[in-house]
Amino acid sequence: MKTISKIQLLSKIGKILSKITYICCIVGFFLCVAGIISTIIGAETITIGGVTIESILETEADVNVNVNTLYVMLVAGIIICIGEAVLARFAENYFKKELKDGTPFTLSGAKSMMRLGILTMCIPVVVEILIEIAYIIMKNVLTGVGEVNVDMNISFGIGIMFIVTSLICRYGAEQLGNKDTNN
């Protein structure tokens, strides 16, 4: 199998995984919204086999959850889903472009990969900041809000890898361009 065929196969896989991630984020967003709505109408008191949602969260997530803390957690989930959906959409667009071009060695493709690398590092930071702001606001407005710790697993390494790879792709595009003008 030629190397370009392997690159194209990986791009197809990347496109599919990005689309799946995007869809999961959209579903997660709506589930969090539904969770907020159901909590407002009193669904936190629903028992399944003698177990409440609150007790499941306390044992499985190891947090002391009251209704107001649950609101904060659901808002955090919404913010995370939005951030990850944006990142997944940018990744999907990069892979679509690479597949359309048939090679990663284009100047516009390298630029898209550079953007993806920067976003891979920045979006999780912005998401964590937004969650902290939402937490502070909700803690001041609502009573009894417990601690909510969110670790976005900021991927500086992956972002840097995208940036370095984009520079390699840009160099390759420049070299291909130089060969074309010399011939």
Short mmCIF file of C-alpha atoms in Angstrom, two decimals:
data_model
loop_
_atom_site.label_atom_id
_atom_site.label_comp_id
_atom_site.label_asym_id
_atom_site.label_seq_id
_atom_site.Cartn_x
_atom_site.Cartn_y
_atom_site.Cartn_z
CA MET A 1 0.00 0.00 0.00
CA LYS A 2 1.40 3.41 -0.94
CA THR A 3 1.97 5.93 1.81
CA ILE A 4 -0.58 8.36 0.35
CA SER A 5 -3.19 5.59 0.45
CA LYS A 6 -2.45 5.09 4.14
CA ILE A 7 -2.74 8.83 4.75
CA GLN A 8 -6.08 8.91 2.94
CA LEU A 9 -7.33 5.91 4.94
CA LEU A 10 -6.35 7.63 8.19
CA SER A 11 -8.07 10.81 7.02
CA LYS A 12 -11.26 8.86 6.31
CA ILE A 13 -11.10 7.33 9.79
CA GLY A 14 -10.41 10.78 11.29
CA LYS A 15 -13.39 12.24 9.44
CA ILE A 16 -15.69 9.46 10.67
CA LEU A 17 -14.46 9.68 14.27
CA SER A 18 -14.80 13.47 14.21
CA LYS A 19 -18.37 13.19 12.95
CA ILE A 20 -19.22 10.60 15.63
CA THR A 21 -17.70 12.86 18.31
CA TYR A 22 -19.69 15.82 17.01
CA ILE A 23 -22.95 13.84 17.07
CA CYS A 24 -22.23 12.54 20.59
CA CYS A 25 -21.60 16.11 21.75
CA ILE A 26 -24.90 17.30 20.28
CA VAL A 27 -26.71 14.40 21.97
CA GLY A 28 -24.88 15.14 25.24
CA PHE A 29 -25.85 18.80 25.00
CA PHE A 30 -29.54 17.95 24.63
CA LEU A 31 -29.36 15.35 27.40
CA CYS A 32 -27.90 17.97 29.74
CA VAL A 33 -30.65 20.42 28.78
CA ALA A 34 -33.22 17.66 29.37
CA GLY A 35 -31.56 16.97 32.72
CA ILE A 36 -31.94 20.60 33.75
CA ILE A 37 -35.58 20.65 32.66
CA SER A 38 -36.35 17.36 34.40
CA THR A 39 -34.62 18.55 37.57
CA ILE A 40 -36.69 21.72 37.53
CA ILE A 41 -39.91 19.68 37.34
CA GLY A 42 -38.75 17.35 40.11
CA ALA A 43 -37.29 14.30 38.38
CA GLU A 44 -34.39 14.10 40.85
CA THR A 45 -36.79 12.41 43.26
CA ILE A 46 -37.56 9.59 40.82
CA THR A 47 -36.62 6.22 42.26
CA ILE A 48 -35.64 3.20 40.24
CA GLY A 49 -35.66 0.01 42.29
CA GLY A 50 -35.48 2.07 45.48
CA VAL A 51 -32.48 4.06 44.25
CA THR A 52 -32.65 7.78 43.47
CA ILE A 53 -30.62 9.62 40.85
CA GLU A 54 -29.06 11.62 43.67
CA SER A 55 -27.81 8.46 45.41
CA ILE A 56 -26.43 7.08 42.14
CA LEU A 57 -24.41 10.26 41.64
CA GLU A 58 -23.17 10.18 45.22
CA THR A 59 -21.92 6.59 44.96
CA GLU A 60 -20.74 6.49 41.32
CA ALA A 61 -19.35 10.02 40.92
CA ASP A 62 -18.19 10.19 44.56
CA VAL A 63 -19.74 13.63 45.04
CA ASN A 64 -22.23 14.99 47.53
CA VAL A 65 -24.96 16.14 45.20
CA ASN A 66 -27.91 18.32 45.93
CA VAL A 67 -30.23 19.82 43.33
CA ASN A 68 -28.25 23.04 42.99
CA THR A 69 -24.96 21.18 42.55
CA LEU A 70 -26.69 19.04 39.93
CA TYR A 71 -27.64 22.22 38.04
CA VAL A 72 -24.00 23.32 38.06
CA MET A 73 -22.86 19.90 36.84
CA LEU A 74 -25.39 19.94 34.01
CA VAL A 75 -24.38 23.46 32.96
CA ALA A 76 -20.75 22.31 32.99
CA GLY A 77 -21.78 19.38 30.80
CA ILE A 78 -23.44 21.76 28.35
CA ILE A 79 -20.31 23.92 28.14
CA ILE A 80 -18.09 20.86 27.64
CA CYS A 81 -20.35 19.51 24.90
CA ILE A 82 -20.33 22.83 23.06
CA GLY A 83 -16.54 23.11 23.24
CA GLU A 84 -15.93 19.56 22.11
CA ALA A 85 -18.52 19.86 19.32
CA VAL A 86 -16.73 22.94 17.96
CA LEU A 87 -13.39 21.14 18.06
CA ALA A 88 -14.84 18.02 16.44
CA ARG A 89 -16.39 20.11 13.65
CA PHE A 90 -13.04 21.80 12.90
CA ALA A 91 -11.35 18.38 12.83
CA GLU A 92 -14.03 16.99 10.51
CA ASN A 93 -13.63 19.98 8.18
CA TYR A 94 -9.86 19.48 8.08
CA PHE A 95 -10.23 15.80 7.18
CA LYS A 96 -12.86 16.59 4.52
CA LYS A 97 -10.50 19.11 2.97
CA GLU A 98 -7.56 16.73 3.06
CA LEU A 99 -9.62 13.99 1.39
CA LYS A 100 -10.84 16.42 -1.26
CA ASP A 101 -7.29 17.65 -1.97
CA GLY A 102 -5.96 14.08 -2.02
CA THR A 103 -2.85 15.07 -0.09
CA PRO A 104 -1.95 16.82 3.16
CA PHE A 105 0.77 18.76 1.31
CA THR A 106 -1.20 21.88 0.39
CA LEU A 107 -0.75 25.35 1.82
CA SER A 108 -4.44 25.67 2.70
CA GLY A 109 -4.43 22.19 4.26
CA ALA A 110 -1.38 23.08 6.35
CA LYS A 111 -3.12 26.27 7.46
CA SER A 112 -6.23 24.29 8.47
CA MET A 113 -4.08 21.83 10.43
CA MET A 114 -2.30 24.72 12.17
CA ARG A 115 -5.71 26.17 13.16
CA LEU A 116 -6.80 22.75 14.44
CA GLY A 117 -3.64 22.50 16.56
CA ILE A 118 -4.19 25.92 18.09
CA LEU A 119 -7.86 25.15 18.77
CA THR A 120 -6.94 21.78 20.31
CA MET A 121 -4.91 23.67 22.90
CA CYS A 122 -7.19 26.71 23.37
CA ILE A 123 -10.74 25.33 23.42
CA PRO A 124 -10.27 23.18 26.56
CA VAL A 125 -8.76 26.18 28.37
CA VAL A 126 -11.70 28.39 27.36
CA VAL A 127 -14.14 25.66 28.39
CA GLU A 128 -12.55 25.37 31.84
CA ILE A 129 -12.65 29.16 32.27
CA LEU A 130 -16.32 29.29 31.25
CA ILE A 131 -17.16 26.46 33.65
CA GLU A 132 -15.39 28.28 36.49
CA ILE A 133 -17.30 31.49 35.68
CA ALA A 134 -20.61 29.59 35.58
CA TYR A 135 -19.72 27.84 38.85
CA ILE A 136 -18.90 31.11 40.62
CA ILE A 137 -22.08 32.78 39.38
CA MET A 138 -24.29 29.81 40.27
CA LYS A 139 -22.61 29.38 43.66
CA ASN A 140 -23.41 33.01 44.47
CA VAL A 141 -27.01 32.74 43.21
CA LEU A 142 -27.96 29.25 44.44
CA THR A 143 -27.63 27.93 47.99
CA GLY A 144 -25.71 24.85 49.02
CA VAL A 145 -23.75 24.37 45.80
CA GLY A 146 -21.04 21.79 46.38
CA GLU A 147 -17.62 21.65 44.79
CA VAL A 148 -17.53 20.76 41.10
CA ASN A 149 -14.17 19.77 39.70
CA VAL A 150 -13.82 19.50 35.94
CA ASP A 151 -10.56 18.44 34.35
CA MET A 152 -10.69 19.02 30.60
CA ASN A 153 -7.45 17.13 29.99
CA ILE A 154 -5.91 19.98 28.05
CA SER A 155 -4.05 18.46 25.11
CA PHE A 156 -1.07 20.72 24.62
CA GLY A 157 0.94 17.76 23.33
CA ILE A 158 -1.62 16.91 20.66
CA GLY A 159 -2.00 20.58 19.73
CA ILE A 160 1.76 20.98 19.38
CA MET A 161 1.87 17.79 17.29
CA PHE A 162 -0.73 19.26 14.92
CA ILE A 163 1.24 22.50 14.66
CA VAL A 164 4.56 20.76 13.94
CA THR A 165 2.88 18.44 11.43
CA SER A 166 1.28 21.45 9.74
CA LEU A 167 4.72 23.00 9.32
CA ILE A 168 5.98 19.76 7.75
CA CYS A 169 2.98 19.72 5.42
CA ARG A 170 3.56 23.37 4.53
CA TYR A 171 7.20 22.62 3.76
CA GLY A 172 6.12 19.69 1.59
CA ALA A 173 3.62 21.92 -0.24
CA GLU A 174 6.31 24.52 -0.83
CA GLN A 175 8.70 21.87 -2.15
CA LEU A 176 6.06 20.47 -4.49
CA GLY A 177 5.35 24.00 -5.68
CA ASN A 178 9.05 24.61 -6.24
CA LYS A 179 9.37 21.41 -8.29
CA ASP A 180 6.39 22.41 -10.44
CA THR A 181 7.86 25.82 -11.25
CA ASN A 182 11.31 24.37 -12.01
CA ASN A 183 9.91 21.79 -14.45
#
